[in-house]
C-alpha atoms as one frame of an Amber mdcrd trajectory, in Angstrom:
protein
  90.448  71.973 111.427  92.916  72.198 108.542  90.593  74.558 106.651  90.399
  76.792 109.730  94.199  76.927 110.009  94.577  77.752 106.317  92.005  80.544
 106.677  93.787  81.996 109.710  97.118  81.808 107.899  95.692  83.590 104.837
  94.185  86.333 106.999  97.488  86.782 108.821  99.370  87.028 105.520  96.875
  89.595 104.241  97.297  91.715 107.378 101.075  91.449 107.012 100.786  92.675
 103.399  98.601  95.631 104.463 101.035  96.555 107.239 104.080  96.373 104.938
 102.274  98.408 102.270 101.415 101.072 104.862 105.017 101.231 106.034 106.166
 101.487 102.417 103.784 104.408 101.751 104.788 106.271 104.925 108.519 105.773
 104.395 110.471 109.025 104.034 107.429 111.266 103.800 108.115 114.968 103.302
 106.636 117.308 105.915 103.014 118.278 105.175 102.632 121.614 103.385  99.033
 122.129 104.545  97.386 122.310 107.957  94.745 119.953 109.314  92.054 122.585
 108.726  93.091 122.905 105.085  93.105 119.109 104.742  89.564 118.921 106.087
  88.487 121.540 103.551  90.021 119.548 100.655  88.581 116.120 101.569  85.366
 116.481  99.568  87.235 117.680  96.516  89.668 114.736  96.574  86.885 112.200
  97.281  84.789 113.634  94.457  87.714 113.411  92.029  88.460 109.779  92.935
  84.827 108.802  92.389  84.529 110.890  89.207  87.516 109.117  87.641  86.336
 105.667  88.712  83.762 103.565  86.912  82.323 102.393  90.194  83.125 100.154
  93.135  84.969  96.967  92.330  86.583  98.362  89.174  90.285  98.986  88.845
  91.755 101.713  90.979  92.457 105.128  89.543  95.883 106.733  89.574  95.691
 109.982  91.540  99.379 110.939  91.839  99.184 113.372  88.904  96.089 114.998
  90.399  97.860 115.471  93.735 100.840 117.020  91.947  98.560 119.362  89.973
  96.974 120.513  93.236 100.407 121.185  94.732 100.085 118.442  97.341 102.962
 116.165  98.302 102.536 112.565  99.515 102.130 113.627 103.155  99.426 116.146
 102.191  97.543 113.521 100.192  97.682 111.043 103.076  96.463 113.741 105.484
  93.620 114.754 103.160  92.473 111.179 102.522  92.777 109.974 106.141  89.092
 110.531 106.966  87.628 108.954 103.799  89.928 105.960 104.372  88.979 105.723
 108.048  85.256 105.744 107.232  85.631 103.185 104.439  84.630 105.498 101.585
  87.764 104.780  99.550  90.331 102.017  99.453  94.080 101.969  98.741  95.183
  99.638  95.963  98.584  98.191  95.114 102.113  98.996  96.192 102.510 102.321
  94.387 101.413 105.559  95.985  98.325 107.244  94.603  96.159 104.268  93.619
  92.679 104.685  95.087  89.172 103.510  94.371  85.741 103.956  95.956  84.141
 101.265  98.074  80.445 100.416  97.774  79.731 102.755 100.704  81.795 105.522
  99.125  80.118 105.091  95.755  76.673 105.311  97.363  77.762 108.466  99.205
  79.064 109.927  95.929  75.811 109.156  94.128  73.730 110.602  96.958  75.678
 113.837  97.477  77.523 114.618  94.257  75.596 113.238  91.278  72.817 115.261
  89.725  69.482 113.477  89.965  67.693 115.396  87.203  65.767 118.166  88.984
  65.486 121.720  87.719  67.576 123.155  90.554  71.094 124.370  89.958  73.631
 121.642  90.659  76.994 122.345  92.251  78.829 119.079  92.917  81.616 120.400
  95.110  82.160 123.651  96.899  85.818 124.353  96.248  87.490 125.824  99.269
  89.974 128.649  99.002  92.589 126.264 100.444  92.363 123.668  97.671
């Protein structure tokens, strides 16, 4: 019974941490500079870049804030662009600071299946860059 209570308490504390971290990341966001259609067009590019910079699932997260700045995206744009990969469990947010992401096992498998070259003679194009990105 005591072990059960400790487990429930730990899970509740973890959920509290995730909620506080989410509130911290959404605090004082600037207005998005891109539309939802543009965000959908940029999702593959951002997901590909996160996986490309990572060594694989379970490794340390990669810092993506500089990449977002180079693309001309603010924090609200980045959160809008990465909403779908986060919702489907392809990437995971790490730490308190904004811009720390890493692929999950599911995301890494998706990256390997759709973006990595498997060695055929066909021409390989990892990401179709949209005119919006």
